[in-house]
mmCIF file of C-alpha atoms in Angstrom:
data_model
loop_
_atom_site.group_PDB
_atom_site.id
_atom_site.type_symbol
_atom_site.label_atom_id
_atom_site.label_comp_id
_atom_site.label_asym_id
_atom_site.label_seq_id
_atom_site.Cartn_x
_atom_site.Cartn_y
_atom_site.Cartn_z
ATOM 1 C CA UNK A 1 0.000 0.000 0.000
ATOM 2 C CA UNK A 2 1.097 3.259 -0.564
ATOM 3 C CA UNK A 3 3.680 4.930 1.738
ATOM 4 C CA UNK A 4 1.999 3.099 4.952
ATOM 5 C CA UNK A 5 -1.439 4.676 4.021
ATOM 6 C CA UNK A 6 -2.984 1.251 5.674
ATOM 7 C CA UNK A 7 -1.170 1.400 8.629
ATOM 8 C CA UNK A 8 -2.041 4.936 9.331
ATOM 9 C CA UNK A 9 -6.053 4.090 9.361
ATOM 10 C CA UNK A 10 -5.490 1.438 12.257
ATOM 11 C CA UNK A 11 -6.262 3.404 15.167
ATOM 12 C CA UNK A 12 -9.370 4.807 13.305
ATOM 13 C CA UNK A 13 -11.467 3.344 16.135
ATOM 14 C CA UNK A 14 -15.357 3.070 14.363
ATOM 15 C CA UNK A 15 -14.784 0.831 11.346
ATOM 16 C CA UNK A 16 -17.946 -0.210 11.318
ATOM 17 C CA UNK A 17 -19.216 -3.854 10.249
ATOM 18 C CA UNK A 18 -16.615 -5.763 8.389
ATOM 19 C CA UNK A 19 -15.827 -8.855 6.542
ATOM 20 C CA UNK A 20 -19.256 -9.438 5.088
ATOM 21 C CA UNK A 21 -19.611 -10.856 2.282
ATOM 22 C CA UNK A 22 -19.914 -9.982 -1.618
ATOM 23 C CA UNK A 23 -23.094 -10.090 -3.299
ATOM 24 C CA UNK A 24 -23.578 -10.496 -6.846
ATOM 25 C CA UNK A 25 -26.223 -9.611 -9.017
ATOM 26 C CA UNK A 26 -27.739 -12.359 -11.851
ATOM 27 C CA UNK A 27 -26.888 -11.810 -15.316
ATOM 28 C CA UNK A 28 -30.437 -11.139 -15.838
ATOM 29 C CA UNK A 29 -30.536 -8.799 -13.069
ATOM 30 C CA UNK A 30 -27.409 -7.249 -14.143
ATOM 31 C CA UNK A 31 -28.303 -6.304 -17.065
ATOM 32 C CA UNK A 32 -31.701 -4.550 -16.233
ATOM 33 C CA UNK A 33 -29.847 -2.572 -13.874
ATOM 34 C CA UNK A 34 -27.161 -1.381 -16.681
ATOM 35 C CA UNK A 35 -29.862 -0.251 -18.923
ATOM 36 C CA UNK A 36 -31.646 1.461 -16.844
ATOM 37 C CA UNK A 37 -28.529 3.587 -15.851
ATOM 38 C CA UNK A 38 -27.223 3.907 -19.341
ATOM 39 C CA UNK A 39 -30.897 5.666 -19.512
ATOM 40 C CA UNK A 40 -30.645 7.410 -16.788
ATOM 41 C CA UNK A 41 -27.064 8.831 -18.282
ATOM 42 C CA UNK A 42 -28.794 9.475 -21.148
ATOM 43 C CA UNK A 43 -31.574 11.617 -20.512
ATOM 44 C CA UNK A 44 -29.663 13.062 -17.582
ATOM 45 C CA UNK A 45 -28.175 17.364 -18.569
ATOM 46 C CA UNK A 46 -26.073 16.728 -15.594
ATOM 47 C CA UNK A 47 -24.016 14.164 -13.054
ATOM 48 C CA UNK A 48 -22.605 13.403 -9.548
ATOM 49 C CA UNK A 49 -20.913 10.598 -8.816
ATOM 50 C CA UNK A 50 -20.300 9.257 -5.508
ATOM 51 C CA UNK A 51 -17.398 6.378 -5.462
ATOM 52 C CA UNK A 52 -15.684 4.716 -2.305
ATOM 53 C CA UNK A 53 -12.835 2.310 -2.214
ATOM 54 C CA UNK A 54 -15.270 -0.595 -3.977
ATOM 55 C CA UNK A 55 -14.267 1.349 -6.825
ATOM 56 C CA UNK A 56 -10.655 0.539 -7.231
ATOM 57 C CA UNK A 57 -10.390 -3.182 -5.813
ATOM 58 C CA UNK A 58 -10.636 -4.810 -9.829
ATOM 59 C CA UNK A 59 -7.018 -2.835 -10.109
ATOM 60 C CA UNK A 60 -5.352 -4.939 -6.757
ATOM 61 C CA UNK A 61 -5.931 -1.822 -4.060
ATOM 62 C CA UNK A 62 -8.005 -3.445 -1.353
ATOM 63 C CA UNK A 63 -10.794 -2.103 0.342
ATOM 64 C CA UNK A 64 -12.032 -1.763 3.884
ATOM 65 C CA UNK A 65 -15.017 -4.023 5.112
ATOM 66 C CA UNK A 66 -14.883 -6.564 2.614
ATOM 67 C CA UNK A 67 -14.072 -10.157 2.528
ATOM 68 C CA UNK A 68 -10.553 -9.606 1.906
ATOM 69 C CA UNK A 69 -10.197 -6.020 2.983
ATOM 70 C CA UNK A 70 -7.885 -4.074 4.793
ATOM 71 C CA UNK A 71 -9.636 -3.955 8.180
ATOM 72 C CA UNK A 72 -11.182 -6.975 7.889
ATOM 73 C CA UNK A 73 -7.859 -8.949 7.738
ATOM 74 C CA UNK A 74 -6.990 -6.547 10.687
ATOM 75 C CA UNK A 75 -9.554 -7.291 12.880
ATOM 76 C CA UNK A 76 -8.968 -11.619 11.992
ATOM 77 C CA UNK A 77 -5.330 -11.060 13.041
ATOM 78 C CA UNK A 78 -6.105 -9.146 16.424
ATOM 79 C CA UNK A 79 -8.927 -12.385 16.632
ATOM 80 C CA UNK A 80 -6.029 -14.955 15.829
ATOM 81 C CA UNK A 81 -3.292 -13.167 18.375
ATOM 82 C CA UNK A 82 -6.316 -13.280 21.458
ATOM 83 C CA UNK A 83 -6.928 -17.005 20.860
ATOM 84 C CA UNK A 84 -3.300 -18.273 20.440
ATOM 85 C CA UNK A 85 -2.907 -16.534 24.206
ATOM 86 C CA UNK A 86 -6.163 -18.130 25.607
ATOM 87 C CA UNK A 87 -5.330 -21.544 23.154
ATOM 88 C CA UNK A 88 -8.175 -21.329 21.258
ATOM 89 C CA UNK A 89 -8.247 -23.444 18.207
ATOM 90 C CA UNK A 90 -9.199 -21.687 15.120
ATOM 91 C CA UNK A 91 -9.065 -21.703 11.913
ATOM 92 C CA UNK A 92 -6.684 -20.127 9.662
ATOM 93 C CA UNK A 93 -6.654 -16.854 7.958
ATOM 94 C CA UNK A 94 -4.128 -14.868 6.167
ATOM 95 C CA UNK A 95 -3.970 -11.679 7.413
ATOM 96 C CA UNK A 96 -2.205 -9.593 5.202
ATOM 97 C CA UNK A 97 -4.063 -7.930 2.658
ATOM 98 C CA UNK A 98 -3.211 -8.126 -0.999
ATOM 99 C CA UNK A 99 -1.230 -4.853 -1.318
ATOM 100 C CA UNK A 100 -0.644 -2.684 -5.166
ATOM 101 C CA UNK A 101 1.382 0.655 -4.640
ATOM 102 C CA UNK A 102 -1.033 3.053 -5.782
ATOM 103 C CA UNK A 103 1.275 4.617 -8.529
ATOM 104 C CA UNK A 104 1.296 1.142 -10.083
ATOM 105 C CA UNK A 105 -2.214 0.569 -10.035
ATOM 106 C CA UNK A 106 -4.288 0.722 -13.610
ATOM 107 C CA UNK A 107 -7.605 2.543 -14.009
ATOM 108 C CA UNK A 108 -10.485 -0.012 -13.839
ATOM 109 C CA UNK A 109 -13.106 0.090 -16.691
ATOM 110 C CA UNK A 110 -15.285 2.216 -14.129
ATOM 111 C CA UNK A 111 -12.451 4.892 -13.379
ATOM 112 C CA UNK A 112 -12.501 4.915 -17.305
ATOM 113 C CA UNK A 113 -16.069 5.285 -17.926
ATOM 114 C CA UNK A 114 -16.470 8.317 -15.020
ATOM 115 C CA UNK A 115 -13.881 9.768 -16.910
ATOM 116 C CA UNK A 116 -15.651 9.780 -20.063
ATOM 117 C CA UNK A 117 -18.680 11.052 -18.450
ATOM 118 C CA UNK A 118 -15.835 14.032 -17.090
ATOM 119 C CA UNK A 119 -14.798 14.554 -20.713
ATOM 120 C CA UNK A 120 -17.893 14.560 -22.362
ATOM 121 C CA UNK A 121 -19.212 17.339 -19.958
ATOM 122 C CA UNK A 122 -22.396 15.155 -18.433
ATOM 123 C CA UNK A 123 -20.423 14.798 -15.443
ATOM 124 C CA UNK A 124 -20.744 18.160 -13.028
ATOM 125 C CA UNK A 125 -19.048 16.614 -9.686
ATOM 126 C CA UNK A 126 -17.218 13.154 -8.947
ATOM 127 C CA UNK A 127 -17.296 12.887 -5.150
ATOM 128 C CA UNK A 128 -14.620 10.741 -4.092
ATOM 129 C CA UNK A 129 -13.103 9.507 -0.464
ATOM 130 C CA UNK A 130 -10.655 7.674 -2.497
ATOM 131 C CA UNK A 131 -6.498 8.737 -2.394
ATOM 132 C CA UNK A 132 -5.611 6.237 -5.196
ATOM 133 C CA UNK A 133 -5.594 9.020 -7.584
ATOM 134 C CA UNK A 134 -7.215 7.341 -10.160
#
């Protein structure tokens, strides 16, 4: 991760639910949704868009809450380290997230597509909590 950028969130004491898992739309369901926001975009004059660090996990950065995300590993190691002093039997899990220097990290197809939306001038604000810079 990016000069420690991980590291420094740790003490951030409200994280909130994490490590639940993904859910995944049908095909069928999928693609109802996609047309009716490629209408939406459409007959929209104007855009926000709102993105979060869901956004950037197709290019190797890790999220938060997720399965596999930063916080969640963090919260299964502090789990692991307070049953291996009470000898608790558990099982397994690696707790260091998958980790892409953000400078190294490719735009995904959505970082592409809200940057179409920039360029073609339908897009009036992209709000972002996101310091991948992508």
């Amino acid at each position: 991760m990016s000069a420690g950028y991980a590291s420094r969130l740790s003490a951030y004491p409200n994280k909130g639910v994490v490590g639940l898992p993904e859910s995944y739309d049908t095909s069928r369901q999928l693609i109802l949704k996609l047309d009716k926001l490629a209408s939406l975009v459409k007959n929209s004059q104007s855009l926000v868009v709102l993105t979060g660090a869901g956004i950037s996990t197709a290019s190797g950065i890790p999220d938060f809450r997720g399965p596999r995300g930063i916080w969640t590993l963090e919260e299964a190691s502090k789990t692991q380290k307070r049953n291996k002093k009470s000898k608790t039997k558990t099982t397994s899990v690696t707790a260091t997230p998958t980790s892409m220097e953000f400078a190294k990290a490719p735009p995904t197809l959505t970082h592409r597509a809200i940057t179409k939306l920039a360029t073609s001038g339908k897009l009036q604000y992209c709000v972002t909590q996101n310091v991948d810079g992508l």
